[in-house]
CSV table of N, CA and C and ligand atoms in Angstrom, one decimal:
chain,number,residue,atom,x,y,z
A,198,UNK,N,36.8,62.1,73.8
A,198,UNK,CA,37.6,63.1,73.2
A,198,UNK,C,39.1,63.1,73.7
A,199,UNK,N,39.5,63.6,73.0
A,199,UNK,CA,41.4,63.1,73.6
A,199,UNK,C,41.8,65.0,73.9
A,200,UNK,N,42.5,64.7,74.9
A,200,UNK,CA,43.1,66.1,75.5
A,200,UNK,C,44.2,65.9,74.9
A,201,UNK,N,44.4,67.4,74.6
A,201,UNK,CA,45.7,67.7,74.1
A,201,UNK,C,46.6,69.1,74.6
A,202,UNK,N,47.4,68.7,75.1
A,202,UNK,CA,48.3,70.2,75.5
A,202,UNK,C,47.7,71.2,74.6
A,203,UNK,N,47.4,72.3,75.2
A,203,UNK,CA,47.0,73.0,74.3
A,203,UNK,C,48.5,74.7,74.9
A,204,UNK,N,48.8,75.4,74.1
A,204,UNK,CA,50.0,76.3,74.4
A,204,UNK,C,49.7,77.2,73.6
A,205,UNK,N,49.3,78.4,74.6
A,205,UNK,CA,48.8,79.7,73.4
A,205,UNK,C,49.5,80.1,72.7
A,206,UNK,N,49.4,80.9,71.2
A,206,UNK,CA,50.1,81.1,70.3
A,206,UNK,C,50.4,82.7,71.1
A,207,UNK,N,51.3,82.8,70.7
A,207,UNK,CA,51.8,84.6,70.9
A,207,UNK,C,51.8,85.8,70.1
A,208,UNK,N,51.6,87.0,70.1
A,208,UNK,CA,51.4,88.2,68.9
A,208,UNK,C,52.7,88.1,68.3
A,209,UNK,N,53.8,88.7,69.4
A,209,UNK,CA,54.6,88.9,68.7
A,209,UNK,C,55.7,88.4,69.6
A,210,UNK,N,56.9,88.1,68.8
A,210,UNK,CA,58.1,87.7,69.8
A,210,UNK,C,59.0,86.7,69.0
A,211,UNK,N,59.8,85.8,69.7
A,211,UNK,CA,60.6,84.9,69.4
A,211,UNK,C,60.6,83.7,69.9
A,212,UNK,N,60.2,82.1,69.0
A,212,UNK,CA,59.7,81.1,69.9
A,212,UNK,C,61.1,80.4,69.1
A,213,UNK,N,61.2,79.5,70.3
A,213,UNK,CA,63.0,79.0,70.5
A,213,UNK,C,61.7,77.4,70.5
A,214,UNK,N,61.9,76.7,69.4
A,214,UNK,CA,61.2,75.4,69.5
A,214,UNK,C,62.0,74.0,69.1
A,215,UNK,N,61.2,73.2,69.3
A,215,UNK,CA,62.6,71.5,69.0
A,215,UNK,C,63.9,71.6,69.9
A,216,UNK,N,64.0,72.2,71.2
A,216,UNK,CA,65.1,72.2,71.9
A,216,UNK,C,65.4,70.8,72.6
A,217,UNK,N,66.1,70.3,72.5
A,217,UNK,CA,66.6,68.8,73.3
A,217,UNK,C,65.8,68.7,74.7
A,218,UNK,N,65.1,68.1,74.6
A,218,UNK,CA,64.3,67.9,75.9
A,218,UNK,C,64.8,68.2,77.4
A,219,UNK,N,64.3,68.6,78.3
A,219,UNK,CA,65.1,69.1,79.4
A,219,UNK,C,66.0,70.3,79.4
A,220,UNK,N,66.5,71.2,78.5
A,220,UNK,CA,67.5,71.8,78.6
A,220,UNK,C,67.0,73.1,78.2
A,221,UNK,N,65.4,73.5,78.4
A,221,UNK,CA,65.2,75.0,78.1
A,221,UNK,C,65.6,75.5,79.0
A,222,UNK,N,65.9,75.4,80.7
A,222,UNK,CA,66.3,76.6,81.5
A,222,UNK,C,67.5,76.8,81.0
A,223,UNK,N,68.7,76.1,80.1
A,223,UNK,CA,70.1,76.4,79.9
A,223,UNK,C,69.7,77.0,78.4
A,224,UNK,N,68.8,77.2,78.5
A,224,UNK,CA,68.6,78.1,77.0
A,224,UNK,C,68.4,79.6,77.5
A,225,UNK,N,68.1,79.6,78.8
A,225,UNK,CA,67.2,80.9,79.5
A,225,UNK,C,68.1,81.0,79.7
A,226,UNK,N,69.1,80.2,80.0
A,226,UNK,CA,70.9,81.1,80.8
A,226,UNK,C,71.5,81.6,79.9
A,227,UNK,N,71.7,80.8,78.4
A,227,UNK,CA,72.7,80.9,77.3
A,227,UNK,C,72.0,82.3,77.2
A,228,UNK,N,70.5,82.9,77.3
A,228,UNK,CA,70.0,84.0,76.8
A,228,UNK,C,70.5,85.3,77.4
A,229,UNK,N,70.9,84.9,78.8
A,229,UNK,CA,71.0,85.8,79.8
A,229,UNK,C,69.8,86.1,80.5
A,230,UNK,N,68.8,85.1,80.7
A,230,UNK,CA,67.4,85.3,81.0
A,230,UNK,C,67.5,84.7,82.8
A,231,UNK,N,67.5,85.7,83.7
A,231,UNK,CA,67.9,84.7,85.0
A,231,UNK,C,66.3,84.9,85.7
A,232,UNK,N,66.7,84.6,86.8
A,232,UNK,CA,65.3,85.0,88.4
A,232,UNK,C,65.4,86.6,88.1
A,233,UNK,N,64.2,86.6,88.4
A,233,UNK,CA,63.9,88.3,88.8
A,233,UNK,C,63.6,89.3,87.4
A,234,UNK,N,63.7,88.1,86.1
A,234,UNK,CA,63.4,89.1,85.2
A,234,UNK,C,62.1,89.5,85.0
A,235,UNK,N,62.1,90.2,84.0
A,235,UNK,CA,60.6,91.2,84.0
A,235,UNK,C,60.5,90.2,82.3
A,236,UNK,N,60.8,89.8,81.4
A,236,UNK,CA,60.4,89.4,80.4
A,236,UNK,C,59.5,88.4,80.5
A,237,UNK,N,58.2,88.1,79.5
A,237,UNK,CA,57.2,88.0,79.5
A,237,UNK,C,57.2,86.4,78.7
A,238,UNK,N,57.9,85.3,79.4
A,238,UNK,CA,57.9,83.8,79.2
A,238,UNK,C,57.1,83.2,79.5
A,239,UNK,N,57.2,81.6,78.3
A,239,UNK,CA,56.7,80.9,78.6
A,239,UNK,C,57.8,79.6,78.4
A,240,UNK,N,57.7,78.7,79.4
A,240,UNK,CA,58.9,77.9,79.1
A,240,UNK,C,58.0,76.3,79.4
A,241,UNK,N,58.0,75.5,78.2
A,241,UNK,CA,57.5,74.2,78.0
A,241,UNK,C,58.6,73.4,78.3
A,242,UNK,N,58.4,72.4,79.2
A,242,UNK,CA,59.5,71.2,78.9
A,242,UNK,C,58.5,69.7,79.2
A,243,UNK,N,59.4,68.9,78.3
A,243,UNK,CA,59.1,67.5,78.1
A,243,UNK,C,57.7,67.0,77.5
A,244,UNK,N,57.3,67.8,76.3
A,244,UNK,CA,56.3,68.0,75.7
A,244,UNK,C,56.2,66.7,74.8
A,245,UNK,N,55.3,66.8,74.0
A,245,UNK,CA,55.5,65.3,73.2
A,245,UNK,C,56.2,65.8,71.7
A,246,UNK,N,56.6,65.5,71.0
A,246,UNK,CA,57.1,65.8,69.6
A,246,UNK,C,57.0,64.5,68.5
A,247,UNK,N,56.3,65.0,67.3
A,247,UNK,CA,56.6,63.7,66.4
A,247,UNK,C,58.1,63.7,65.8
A,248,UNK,N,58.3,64.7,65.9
A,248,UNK,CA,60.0,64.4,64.8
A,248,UNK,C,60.9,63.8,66.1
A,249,UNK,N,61.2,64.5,67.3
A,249,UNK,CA,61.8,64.4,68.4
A,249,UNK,C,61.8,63.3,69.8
A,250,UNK,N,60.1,62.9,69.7
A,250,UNK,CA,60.2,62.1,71.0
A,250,UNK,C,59.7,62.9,71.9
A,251,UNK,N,60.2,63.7,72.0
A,251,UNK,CA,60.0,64.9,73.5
A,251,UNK,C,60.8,65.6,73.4
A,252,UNK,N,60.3,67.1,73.6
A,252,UNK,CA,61.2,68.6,73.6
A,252,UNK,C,60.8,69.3,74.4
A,253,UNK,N,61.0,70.7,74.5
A,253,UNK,CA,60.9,71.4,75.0
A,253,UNK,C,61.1,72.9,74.7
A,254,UNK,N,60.1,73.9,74.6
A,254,UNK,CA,59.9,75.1,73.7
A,254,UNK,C,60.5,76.2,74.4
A,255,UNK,N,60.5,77.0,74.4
A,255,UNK,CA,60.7,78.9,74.8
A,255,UNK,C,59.8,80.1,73.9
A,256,UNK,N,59.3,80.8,74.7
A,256,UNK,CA,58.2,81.3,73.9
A,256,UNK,C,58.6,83.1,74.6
A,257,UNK,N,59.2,84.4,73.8
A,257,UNK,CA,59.6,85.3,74.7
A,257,UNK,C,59.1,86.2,74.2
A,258,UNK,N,57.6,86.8,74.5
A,258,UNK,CA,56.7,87.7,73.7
A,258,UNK,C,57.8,89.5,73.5
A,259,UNK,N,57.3,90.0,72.5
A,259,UNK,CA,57.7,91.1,72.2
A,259,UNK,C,59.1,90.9,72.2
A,260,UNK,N,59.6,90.6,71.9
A,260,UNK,CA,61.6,90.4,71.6
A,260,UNK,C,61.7,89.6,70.5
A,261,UNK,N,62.3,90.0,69.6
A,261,UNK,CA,62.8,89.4,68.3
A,261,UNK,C,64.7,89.0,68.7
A,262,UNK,N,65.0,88.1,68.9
A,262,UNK,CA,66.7,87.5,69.6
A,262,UNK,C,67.1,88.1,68.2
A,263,UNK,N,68.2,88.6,68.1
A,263,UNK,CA,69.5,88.4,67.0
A,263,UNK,C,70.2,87.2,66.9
A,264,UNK,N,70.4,87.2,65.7
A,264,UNK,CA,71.0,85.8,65.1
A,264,UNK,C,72.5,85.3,66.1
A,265,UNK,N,73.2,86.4,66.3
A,265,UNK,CA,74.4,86.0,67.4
A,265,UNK,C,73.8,85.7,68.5
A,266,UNK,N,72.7,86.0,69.3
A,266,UNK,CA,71.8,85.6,70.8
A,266,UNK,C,71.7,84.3,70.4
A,267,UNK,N,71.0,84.0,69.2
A,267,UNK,CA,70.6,82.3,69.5
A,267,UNK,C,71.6,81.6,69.2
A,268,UNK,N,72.3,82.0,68.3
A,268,UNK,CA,73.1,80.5,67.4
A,268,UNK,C,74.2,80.1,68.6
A,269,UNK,N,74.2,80.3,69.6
A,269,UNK,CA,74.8,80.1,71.3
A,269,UNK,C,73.8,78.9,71.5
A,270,UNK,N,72.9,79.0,71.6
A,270,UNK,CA,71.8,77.7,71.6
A,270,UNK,C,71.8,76.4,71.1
A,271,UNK,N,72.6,76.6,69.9
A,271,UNK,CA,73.6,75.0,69.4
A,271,UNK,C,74.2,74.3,70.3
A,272,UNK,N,75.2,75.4,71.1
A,272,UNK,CA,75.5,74.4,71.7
A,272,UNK,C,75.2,73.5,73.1
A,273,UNK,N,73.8,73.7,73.3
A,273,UNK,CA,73.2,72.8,73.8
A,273,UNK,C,72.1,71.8,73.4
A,274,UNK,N,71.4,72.6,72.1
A,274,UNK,CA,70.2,72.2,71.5
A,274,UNK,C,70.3,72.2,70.0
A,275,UNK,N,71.3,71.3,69.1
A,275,UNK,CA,71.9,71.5,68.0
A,275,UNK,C,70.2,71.5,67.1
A,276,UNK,N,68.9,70.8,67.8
A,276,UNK,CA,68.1,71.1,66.3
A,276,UNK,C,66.8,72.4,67.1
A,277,UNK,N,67.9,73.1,67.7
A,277,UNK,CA,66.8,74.3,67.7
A,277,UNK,C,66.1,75.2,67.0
A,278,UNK,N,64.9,75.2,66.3
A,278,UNK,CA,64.6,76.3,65.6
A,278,UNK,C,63.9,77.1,66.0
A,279,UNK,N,64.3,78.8,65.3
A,279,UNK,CA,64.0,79.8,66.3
A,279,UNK,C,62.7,80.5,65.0
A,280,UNK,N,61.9,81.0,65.5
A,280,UNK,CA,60.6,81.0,65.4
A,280,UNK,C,60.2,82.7,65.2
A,281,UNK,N,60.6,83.7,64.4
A,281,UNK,CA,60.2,85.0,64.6
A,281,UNK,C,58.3,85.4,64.3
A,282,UNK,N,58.0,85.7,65.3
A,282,UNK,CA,56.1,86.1,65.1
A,282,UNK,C,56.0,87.1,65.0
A,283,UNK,N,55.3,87.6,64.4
A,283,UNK,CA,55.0,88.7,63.8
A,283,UNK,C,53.5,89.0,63.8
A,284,UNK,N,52.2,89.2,64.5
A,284,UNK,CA,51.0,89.7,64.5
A,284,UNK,C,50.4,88.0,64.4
A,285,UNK,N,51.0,87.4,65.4
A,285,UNK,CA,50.4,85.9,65.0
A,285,UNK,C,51.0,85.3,64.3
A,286,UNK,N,51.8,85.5,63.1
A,286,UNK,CA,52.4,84.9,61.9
A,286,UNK,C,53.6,84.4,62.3
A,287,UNK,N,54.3,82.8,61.8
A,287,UNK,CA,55.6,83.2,62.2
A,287,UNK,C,55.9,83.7,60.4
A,288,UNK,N,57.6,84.8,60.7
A,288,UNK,CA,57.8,85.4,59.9
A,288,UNK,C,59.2,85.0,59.2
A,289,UNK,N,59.6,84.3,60.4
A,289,UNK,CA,61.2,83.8,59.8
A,289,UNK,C,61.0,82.8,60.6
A,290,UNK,N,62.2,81.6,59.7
A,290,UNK,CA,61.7,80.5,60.5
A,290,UNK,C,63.6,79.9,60.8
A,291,UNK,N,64.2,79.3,61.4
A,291,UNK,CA,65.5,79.2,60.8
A,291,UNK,C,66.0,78.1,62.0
A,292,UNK,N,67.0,77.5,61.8
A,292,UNK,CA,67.9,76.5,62.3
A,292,UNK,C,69.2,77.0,62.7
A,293,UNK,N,69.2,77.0,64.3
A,293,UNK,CA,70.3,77.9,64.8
A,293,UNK,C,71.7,77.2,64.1
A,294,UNK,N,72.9,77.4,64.5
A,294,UNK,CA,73.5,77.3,63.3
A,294,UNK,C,74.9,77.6,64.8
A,295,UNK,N,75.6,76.6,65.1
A,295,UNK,CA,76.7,76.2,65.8
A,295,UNK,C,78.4,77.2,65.5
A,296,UNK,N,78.3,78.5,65.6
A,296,UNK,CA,80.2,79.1,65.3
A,296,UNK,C,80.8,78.1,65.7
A,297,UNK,N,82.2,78.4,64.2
A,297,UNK,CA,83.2,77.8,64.9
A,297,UNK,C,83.9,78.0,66.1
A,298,UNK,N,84.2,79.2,66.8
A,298,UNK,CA,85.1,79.4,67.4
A,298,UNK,C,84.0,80.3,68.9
A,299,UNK,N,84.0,79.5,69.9
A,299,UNK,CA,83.0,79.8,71.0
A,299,UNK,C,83.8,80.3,71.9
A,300,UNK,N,83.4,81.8,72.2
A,300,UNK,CA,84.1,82.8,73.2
A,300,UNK,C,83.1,82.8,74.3
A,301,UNK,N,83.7,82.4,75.6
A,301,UNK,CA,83.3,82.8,77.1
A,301,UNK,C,82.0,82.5,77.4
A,302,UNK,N,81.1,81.4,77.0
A,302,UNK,CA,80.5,81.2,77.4
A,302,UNK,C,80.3,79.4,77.6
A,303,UNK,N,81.5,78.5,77.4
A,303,UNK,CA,81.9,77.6,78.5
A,303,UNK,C,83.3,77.6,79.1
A,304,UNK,N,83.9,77.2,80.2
A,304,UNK,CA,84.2,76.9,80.7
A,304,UNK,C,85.4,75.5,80.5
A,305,UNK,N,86.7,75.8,80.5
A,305,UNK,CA,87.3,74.7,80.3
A,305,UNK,C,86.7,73.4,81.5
A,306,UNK,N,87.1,71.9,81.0
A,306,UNK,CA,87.0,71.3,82.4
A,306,UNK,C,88.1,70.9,83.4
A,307,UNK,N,89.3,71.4,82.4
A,307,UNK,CA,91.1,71.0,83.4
A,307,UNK,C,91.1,71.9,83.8
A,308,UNK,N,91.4,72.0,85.2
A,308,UNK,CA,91.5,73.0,86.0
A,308,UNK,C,92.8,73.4,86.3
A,309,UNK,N,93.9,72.8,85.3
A,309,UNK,CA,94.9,73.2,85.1
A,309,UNK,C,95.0,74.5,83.9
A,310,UNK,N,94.3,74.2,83.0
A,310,UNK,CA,94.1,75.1,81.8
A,310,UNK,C,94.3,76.6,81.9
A,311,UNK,N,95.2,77.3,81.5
A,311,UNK,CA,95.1,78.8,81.7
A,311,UNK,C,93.8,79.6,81.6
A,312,UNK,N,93.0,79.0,81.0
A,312,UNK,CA,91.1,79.9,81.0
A,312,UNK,C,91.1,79.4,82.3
A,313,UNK,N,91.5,78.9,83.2
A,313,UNK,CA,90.9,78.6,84.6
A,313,UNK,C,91.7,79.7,85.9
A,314,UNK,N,92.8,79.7,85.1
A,314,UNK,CA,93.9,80.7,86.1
A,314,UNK,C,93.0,82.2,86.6
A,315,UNK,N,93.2,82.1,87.9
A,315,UNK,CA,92.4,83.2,88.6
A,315,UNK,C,93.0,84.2,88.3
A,316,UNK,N,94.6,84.4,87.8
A,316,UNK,CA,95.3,85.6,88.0
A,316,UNK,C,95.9,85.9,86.5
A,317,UNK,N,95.2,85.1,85.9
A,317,UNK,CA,95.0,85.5,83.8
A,317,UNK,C,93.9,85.8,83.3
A,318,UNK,N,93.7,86.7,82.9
A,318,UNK,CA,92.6,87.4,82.6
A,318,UNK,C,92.3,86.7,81.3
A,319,UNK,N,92.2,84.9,81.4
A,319,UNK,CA,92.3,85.1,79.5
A,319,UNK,C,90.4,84.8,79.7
A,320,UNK,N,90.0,84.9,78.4
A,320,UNK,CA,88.5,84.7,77.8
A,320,UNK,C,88.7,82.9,77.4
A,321,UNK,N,87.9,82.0,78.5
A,321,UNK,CA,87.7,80.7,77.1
A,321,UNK,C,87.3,80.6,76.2
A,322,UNK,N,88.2,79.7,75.3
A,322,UNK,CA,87.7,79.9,73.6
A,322,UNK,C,87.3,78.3,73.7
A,323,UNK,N,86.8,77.8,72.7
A,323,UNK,CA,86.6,76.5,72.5
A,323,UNK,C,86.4,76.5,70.7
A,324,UNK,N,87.1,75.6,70.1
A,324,UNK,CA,86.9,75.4,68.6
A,324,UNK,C,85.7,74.1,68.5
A,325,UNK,N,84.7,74.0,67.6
A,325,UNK,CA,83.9,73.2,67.4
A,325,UNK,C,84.1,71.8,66.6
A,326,UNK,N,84.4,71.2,67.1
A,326,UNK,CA,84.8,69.9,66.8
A,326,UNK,C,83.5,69.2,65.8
A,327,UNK,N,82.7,69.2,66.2
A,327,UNK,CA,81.2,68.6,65.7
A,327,UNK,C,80.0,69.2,65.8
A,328,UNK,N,79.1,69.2,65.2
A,328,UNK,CA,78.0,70.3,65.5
A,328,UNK,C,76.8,69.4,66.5
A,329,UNK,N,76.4,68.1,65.8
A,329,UNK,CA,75.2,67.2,65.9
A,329,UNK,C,76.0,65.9,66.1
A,330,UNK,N,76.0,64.9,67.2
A,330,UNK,CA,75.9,66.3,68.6
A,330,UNK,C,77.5,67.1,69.1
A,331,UNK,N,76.8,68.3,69.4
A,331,UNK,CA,78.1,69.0,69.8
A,331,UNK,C,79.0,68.7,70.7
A,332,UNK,N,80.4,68.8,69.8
A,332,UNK,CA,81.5,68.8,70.6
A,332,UNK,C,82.7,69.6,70.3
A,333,UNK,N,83.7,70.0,71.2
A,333,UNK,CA,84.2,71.3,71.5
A,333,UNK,C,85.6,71.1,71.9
A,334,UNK,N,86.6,71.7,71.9
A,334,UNK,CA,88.0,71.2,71.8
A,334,UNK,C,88.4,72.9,72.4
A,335,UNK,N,89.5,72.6,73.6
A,335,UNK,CA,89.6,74.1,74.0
A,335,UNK,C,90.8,75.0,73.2
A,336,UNK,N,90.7,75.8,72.8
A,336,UNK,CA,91.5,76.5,72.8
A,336,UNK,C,93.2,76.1,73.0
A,337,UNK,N,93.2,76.2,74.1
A,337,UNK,CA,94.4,76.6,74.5
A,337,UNK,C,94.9,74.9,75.1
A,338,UNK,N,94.1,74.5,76.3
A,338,UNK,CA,94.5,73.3,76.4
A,338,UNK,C,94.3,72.3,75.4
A,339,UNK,N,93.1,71.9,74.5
A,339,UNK,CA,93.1,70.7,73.5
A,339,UNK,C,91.7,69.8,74.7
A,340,UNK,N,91.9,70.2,75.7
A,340,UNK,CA,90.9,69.3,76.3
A,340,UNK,C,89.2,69.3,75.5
A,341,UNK,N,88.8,68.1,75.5
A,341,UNK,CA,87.5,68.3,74.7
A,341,UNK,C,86.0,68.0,76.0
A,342,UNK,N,85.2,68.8,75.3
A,342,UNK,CA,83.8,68.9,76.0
A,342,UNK,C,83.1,68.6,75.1
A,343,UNK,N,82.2,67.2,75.6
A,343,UNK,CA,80.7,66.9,75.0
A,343,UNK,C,79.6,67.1,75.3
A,344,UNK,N,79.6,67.6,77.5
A,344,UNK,CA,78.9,68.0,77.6
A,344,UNK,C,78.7,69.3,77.9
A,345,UNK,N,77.9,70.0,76.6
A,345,UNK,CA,78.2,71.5,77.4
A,345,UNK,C,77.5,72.5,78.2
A,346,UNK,N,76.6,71.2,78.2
A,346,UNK,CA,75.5,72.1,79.5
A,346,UNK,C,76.3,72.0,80.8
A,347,UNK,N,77.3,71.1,81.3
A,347,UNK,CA,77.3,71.2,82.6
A,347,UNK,C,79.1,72.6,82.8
A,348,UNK,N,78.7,72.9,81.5
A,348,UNK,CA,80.2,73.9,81.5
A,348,UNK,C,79.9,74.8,81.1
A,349,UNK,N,78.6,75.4,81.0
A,349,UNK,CA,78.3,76.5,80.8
A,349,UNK,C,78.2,77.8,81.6
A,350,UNK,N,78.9,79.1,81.4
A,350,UNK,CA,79.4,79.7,82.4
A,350,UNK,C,78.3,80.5,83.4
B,458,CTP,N1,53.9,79.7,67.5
B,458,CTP,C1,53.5,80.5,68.5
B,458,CTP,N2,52.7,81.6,68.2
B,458,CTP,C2,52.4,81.9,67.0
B,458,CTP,C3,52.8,81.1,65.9
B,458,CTP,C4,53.6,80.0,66.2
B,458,CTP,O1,53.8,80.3,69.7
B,458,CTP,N3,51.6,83.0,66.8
B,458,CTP,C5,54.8,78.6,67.8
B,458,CTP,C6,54.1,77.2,67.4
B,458,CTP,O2,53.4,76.8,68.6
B,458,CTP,C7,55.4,76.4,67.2
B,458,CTP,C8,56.4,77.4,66.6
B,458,CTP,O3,55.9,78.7,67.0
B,458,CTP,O4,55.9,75.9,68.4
B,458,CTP,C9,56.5,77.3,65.1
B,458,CTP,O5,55.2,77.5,64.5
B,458,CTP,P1,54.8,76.8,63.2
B,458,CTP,O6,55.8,77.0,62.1
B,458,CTP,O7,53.4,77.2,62.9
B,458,CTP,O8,54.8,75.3,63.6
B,458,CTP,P2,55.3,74.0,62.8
B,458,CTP,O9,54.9,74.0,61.4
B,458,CTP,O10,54.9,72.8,63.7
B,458,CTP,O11,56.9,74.2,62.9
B,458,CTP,P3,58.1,73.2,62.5
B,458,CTP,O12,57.8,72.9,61.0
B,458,CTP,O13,59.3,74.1,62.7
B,458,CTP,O14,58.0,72.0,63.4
B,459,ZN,ZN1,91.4,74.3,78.5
């Protein structure tokens, strides 16, 4: 008989699934999900996938994310789909979906850039250059980021 990962289904909640392999803890950051929370996870990584090769899931019982919480998840995991359950069922099914214009949650990487100035209170912007795979153009300097896990604030 062949073993198979088996991953319990959930009643109710929001499953973050097909995320780029490796990169669900920066999905739990992008969430605001740190140490010490009380929410009720389950976090798979390096699982097998037929469409993908290998992924990695998020599973967050009783919480339904809003459409602005996830679609922040593009830009690490452009084919994430977010999974709403409902008494077992999923109920909405959808493809996070990349904004143009990304406020304060990366980080320029020239450390000349005024988003970097300790004594300007500005917010980083980044315009979306590409979605799949993402890439990001700053605001103010023009400098571009490909990777945006490792500039995530
Ligand atoms: N899921 C869950 N609990 C449920 C229902 C579904 O944790 N009560 C999870 C499944 O394990 C899967 C995701 O939610 O990771 C989406 O479920 P489903 O649409 O049934 O799976 P697929 O058809 O494989 O999804 P897709 O077509 O998006 O690959
Ligand atoms: Zn910049």
């Amino acid at each position: 008989m062949k073993k198979e990962l088996k991953v319990s289904p959930i009643e109710n909640g929001t499953v973050i699934d097909h995320i780029t392999a490796g990169q669900a803890l920066n999905v739990l950051k992008i969430l605001g999900i740190h140490a010490g929370t009380d929410a009720v996870l389950s976090v798979i990584m390096n699982v097998r996938s037929n469409k993908m090769g290998k992924k990695d899931i998020v599973k967050i019982e009783n919480r339904e994310l809003r459409r602005e919480e996830v679609d922040k998840i593009a830009l690490i995991a452009p084919n994430a789909t977010i999974n709403i359950i409902r008494n077992y069922e999923v109920v909405e099914k959808r493809k996070v979906f990349l904004p143009k214009v990304i406020e304060g949650i990366l980080r320029c990487a020239n450390p000349n850039c005024i988003s970097n100035a300790k004594e300007e209170p500005v917010v980083p912007k980044f315009i979306t250059v590409s979605e799949n795979p993402p890439i990001f153009r700053c605001f103010y300097c023009e400098r571009i980021v490909e990777n945006a896990a490792e500039y995530l604030i």
